Short mmCIF file of C-alpha atoms in Angstrom, two decimals:
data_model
loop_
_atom_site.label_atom_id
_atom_site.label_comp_id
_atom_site.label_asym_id
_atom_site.label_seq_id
_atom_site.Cartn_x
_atom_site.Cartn_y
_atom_site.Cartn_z
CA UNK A 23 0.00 0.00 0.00
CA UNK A 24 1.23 3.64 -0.75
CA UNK A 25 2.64 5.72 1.77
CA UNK A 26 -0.43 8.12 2.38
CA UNK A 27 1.73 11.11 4.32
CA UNK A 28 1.58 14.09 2.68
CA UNK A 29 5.42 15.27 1.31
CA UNK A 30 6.80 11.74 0.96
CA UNK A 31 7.57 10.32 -2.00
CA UNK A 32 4.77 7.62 -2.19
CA UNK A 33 2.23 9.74 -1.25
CA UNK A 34 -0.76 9.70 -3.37
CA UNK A 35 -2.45 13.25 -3.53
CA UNK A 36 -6.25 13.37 -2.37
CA UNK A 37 -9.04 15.20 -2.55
CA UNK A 38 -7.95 16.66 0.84
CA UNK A 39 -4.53 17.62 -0.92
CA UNK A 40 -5.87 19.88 -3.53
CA UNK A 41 -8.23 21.08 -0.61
CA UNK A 42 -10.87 20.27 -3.44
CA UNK A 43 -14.46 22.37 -2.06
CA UNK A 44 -17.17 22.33 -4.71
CA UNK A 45 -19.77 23.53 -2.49
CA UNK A 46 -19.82 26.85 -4.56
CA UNK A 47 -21.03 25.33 -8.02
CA UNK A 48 -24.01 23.15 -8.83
CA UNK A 49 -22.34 20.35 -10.15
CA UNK A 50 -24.36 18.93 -12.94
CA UNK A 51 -24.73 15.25 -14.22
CA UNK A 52 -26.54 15.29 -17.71
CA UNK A 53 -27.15 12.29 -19.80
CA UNK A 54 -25.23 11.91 -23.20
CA UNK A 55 -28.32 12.88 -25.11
CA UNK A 56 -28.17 16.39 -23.17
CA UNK A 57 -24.60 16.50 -23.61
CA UNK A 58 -25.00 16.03 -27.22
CA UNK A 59 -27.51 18.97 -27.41
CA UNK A 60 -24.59 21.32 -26.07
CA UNK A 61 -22.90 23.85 -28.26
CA UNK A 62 -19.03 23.04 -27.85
CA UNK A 63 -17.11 25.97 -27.53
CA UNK A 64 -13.57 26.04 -28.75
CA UNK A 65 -11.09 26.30 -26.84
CA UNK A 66 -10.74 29.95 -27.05
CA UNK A 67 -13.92 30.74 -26.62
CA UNK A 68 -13.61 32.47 -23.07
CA UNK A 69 -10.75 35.39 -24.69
CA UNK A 70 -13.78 35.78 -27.39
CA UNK A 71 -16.33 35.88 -24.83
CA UNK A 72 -14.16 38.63 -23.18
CA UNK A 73 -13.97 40.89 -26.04
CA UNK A 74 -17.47 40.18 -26.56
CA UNK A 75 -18.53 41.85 -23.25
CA UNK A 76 -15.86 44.67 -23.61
CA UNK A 77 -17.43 45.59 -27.15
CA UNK A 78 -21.44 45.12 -26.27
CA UNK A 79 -21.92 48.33 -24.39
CA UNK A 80 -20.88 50.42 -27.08
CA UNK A 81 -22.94 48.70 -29.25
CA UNK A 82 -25.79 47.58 -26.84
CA UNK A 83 -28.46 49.76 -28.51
CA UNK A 84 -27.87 48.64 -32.18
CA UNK A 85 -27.97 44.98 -31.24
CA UNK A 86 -31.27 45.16 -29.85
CA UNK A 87 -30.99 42.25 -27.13
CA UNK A 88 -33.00 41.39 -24.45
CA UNK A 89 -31.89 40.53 -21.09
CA UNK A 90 -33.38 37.25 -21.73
CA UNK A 91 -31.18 37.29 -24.91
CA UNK A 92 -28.24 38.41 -24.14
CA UNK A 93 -27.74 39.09 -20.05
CA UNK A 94 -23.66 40.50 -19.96
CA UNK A 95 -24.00 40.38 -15.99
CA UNK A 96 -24.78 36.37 -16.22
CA UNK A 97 -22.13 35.60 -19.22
CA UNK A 98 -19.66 37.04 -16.94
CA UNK A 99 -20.53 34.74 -14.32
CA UNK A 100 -20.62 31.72 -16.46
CA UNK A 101 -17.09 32.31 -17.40
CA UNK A 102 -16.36 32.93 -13.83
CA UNK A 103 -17.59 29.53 -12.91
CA UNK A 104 -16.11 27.87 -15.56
CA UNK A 105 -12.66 29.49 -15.30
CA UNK A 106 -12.95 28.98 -11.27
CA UNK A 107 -13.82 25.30 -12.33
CA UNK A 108 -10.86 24.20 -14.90
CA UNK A 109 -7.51 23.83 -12.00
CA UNK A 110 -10.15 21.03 -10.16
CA UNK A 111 -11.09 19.72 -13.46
CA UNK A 112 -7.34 19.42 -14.64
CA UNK A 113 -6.49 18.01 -11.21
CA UNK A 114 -9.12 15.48 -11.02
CA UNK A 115 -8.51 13.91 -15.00
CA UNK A 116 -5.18 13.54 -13.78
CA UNK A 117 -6.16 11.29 -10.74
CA UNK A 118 -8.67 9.61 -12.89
CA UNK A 119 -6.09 8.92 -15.30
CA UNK A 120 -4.01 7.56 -12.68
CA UNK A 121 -6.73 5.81 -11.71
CA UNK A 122 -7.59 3.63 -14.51
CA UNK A 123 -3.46 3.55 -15.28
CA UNK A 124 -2.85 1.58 -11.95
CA UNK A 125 -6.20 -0.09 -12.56
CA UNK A 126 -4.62 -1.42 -16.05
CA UNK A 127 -1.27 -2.45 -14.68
CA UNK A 128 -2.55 -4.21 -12.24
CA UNK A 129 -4.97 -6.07 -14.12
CA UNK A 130 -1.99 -6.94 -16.46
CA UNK A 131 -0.13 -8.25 -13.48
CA UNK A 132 -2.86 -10.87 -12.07
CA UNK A 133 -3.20 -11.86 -16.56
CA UNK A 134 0.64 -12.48 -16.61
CA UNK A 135 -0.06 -15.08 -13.47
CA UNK A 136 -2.83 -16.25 -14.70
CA UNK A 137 -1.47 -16.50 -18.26
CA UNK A 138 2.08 -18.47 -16.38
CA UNK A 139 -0.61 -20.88 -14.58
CA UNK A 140 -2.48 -21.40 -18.05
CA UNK A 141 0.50 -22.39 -19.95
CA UNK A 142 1.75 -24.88 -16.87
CA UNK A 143 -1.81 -26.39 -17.09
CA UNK A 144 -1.26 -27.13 -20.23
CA UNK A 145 1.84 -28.78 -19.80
CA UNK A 146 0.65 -30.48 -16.95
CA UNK A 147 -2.12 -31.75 -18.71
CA UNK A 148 0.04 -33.79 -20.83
CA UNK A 149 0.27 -36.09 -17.48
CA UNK A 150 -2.66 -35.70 -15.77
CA UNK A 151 -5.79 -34.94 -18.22
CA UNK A 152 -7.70 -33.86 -14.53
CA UNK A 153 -5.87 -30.75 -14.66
CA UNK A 154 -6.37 -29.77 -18.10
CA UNK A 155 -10.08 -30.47 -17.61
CA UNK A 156 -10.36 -28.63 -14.35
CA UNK A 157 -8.66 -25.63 -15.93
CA UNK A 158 -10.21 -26.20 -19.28
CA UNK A 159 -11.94 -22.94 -19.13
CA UNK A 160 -9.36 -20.88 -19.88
CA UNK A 161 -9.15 -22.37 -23.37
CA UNK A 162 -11.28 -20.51 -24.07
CA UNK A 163 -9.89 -17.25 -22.79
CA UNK A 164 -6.65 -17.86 -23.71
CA UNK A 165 -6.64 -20.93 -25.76
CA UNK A 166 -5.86 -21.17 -29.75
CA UNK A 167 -9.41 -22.02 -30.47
CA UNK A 168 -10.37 -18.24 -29.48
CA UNK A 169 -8.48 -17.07 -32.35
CA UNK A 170 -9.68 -19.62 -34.96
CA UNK A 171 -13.51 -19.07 -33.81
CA UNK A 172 -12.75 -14.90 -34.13
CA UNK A 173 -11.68 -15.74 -37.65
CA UNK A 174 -14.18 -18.12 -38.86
CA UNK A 175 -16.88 -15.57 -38.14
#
């Protein structure tokens, strides 16, 4: 298990770490249709945004908005949230990358075990058919035949 003391070398940073408080924002969880539905912004989009606001009350009568439209006062605060947002969201795809990385490796490490055991079952098999049919499962996981029914179909 890693060292869990903060400033040594195993530690693993937390939530507590990064001193992570979301209180302040409604996090949202929207289904992939909704997601979908949602404009995507480039990447830029909160400089343009800027310059947007700087330019609209100069021009505010022209453009004939509504509030409802167009409300500067809430734009500014969506950008606000967002901006406010990004550090935690940087912080926490790292740690879910991490995540899923040490996930991976040690999934690979039980399959190179299991693999080891698979091909000694095999060999062992060659003496004692009781272990080959015990263990005859993985065959099919790791087994030749897997490949031959993949390409037959």
């Amino acid at each position: 298990m890693p060292d869990n003391q903060p400033n040594t070398p195993n530690h693993v940073p937390t939530l507590a770490d990064m001193e992570i408080d979301l209180s302040a924002f409604q996090l949202m969880d929207i289904s992939l249709e909704e997601k979908r539905k949602l404009p995507k912004p480039l990447a830029d989009f909160p400089e343009v945004a800027a310059q947007v606001l700087a330019l609209y009350p100069q021009y505010q009568t022209e453009l004939r908005l509504t509030e409802a439209e167009f409300a500067p006062a809430l734009v500014t605060e969506h950008l606000g949230l967002a901006a406010e947002l990004l550090p935690y969201a940087a912080w926490l795809e790292r740690r879910a990358e991490q995540v899923r990385e040490t996930r991976l490796v040690h999934l690979a490490e039980a399959y190179r075990a299991v693999l080891k055991l698979y091909h000694r079952v095999q060999a062992a098999a060659e003496f004692d058919p009781q272990v080959g049919h015990a263990f005859a499962f993985l065959a099919e996981h790791f087994g030749v035949g897997k490949k031959k029914k993949e390409k037959e179909e």
